[in-house]
mmCIF file of C-alpha atoms in Angstrom:
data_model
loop_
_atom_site.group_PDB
_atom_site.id
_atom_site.type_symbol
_atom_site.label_atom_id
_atom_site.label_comp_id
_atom_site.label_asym_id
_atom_site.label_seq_id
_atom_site.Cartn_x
_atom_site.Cartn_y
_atom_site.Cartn_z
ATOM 1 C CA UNK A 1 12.843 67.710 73.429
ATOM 2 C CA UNK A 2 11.948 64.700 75.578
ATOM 3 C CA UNK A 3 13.763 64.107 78.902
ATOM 4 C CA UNK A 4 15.728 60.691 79.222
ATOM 5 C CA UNK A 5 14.605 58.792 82.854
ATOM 6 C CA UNK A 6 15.656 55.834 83.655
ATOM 7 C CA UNK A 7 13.643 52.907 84.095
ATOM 8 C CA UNK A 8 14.842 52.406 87.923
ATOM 9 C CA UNK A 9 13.644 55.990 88.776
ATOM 10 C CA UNK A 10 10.387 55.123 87.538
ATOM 11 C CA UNK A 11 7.318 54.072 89.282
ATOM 12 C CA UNK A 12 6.390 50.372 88.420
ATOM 13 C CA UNK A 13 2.832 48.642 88.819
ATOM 14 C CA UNK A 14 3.745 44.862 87.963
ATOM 15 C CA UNK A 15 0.737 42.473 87.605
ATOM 16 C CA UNK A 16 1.002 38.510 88.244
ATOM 17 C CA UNK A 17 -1.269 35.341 87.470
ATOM 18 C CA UNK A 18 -0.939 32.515 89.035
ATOM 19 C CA UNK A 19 -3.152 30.787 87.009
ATOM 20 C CA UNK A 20 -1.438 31.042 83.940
ATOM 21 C CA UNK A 21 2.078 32.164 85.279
ATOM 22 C CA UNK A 22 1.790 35.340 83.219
ATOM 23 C CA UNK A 23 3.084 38.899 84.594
ATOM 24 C CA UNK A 24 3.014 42.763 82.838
ATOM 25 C CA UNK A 25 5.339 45.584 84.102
ATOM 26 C CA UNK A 26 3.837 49.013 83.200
ATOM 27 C CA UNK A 27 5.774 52.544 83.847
ATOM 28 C CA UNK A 28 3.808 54.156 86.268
ATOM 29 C CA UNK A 29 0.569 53.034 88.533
ATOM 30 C CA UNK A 30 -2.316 50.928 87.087
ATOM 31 C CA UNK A 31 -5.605 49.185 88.244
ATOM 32 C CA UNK A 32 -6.064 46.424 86.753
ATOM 33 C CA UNK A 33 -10.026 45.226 87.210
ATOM 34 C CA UNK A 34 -9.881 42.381 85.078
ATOM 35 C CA UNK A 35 -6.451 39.756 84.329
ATOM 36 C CA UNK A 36 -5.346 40.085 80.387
ATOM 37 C CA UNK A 37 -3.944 36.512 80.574
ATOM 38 C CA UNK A 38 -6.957 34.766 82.081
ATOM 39 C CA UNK A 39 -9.697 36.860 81.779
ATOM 40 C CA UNK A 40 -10.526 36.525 85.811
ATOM 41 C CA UNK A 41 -11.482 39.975 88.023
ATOM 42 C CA UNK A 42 -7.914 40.615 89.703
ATOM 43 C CA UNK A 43 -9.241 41.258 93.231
ATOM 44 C CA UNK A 44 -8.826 37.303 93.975
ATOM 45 C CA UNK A 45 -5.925 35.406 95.504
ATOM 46 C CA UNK A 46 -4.597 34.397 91.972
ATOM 47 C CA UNK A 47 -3.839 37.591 91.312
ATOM 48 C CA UNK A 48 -1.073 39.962 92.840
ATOM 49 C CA UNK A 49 -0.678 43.798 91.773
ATOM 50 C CA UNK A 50 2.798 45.017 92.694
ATOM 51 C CA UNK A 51 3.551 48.952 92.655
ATOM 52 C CA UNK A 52 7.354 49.648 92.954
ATOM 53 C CA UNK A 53 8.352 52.704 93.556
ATOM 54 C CA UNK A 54 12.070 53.805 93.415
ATOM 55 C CA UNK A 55 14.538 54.222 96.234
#
């Protein structure tokens, strides 16, 4: 039987574009090398990764 969390006490890693204005919220932590909305490497300043971790 699965265990019921809730979203808030779950780790977040939330990614944002500024080129294209897109942004993807994934439970738990990711890398993300390379953007899925503009196809750029994410380690520039259009891109910022965001891990938020519960309270």
């Amino acid at each position: 039987m699965k265990s019921r969390v809730s979203h808030q006490s779950v780790v977040r890693t939330r990614l944002s574009c500024e080129r294209t204005g897109g942004y993807n919220v994934k439970n738990g932590m990711y890398c993300y090398d390379w953007c899925p909305f503009c196809g750029h490497r994410t380690d520039g300043d259009d891109h910022d990764t965001l891990v938020i971790a519960p309270e």
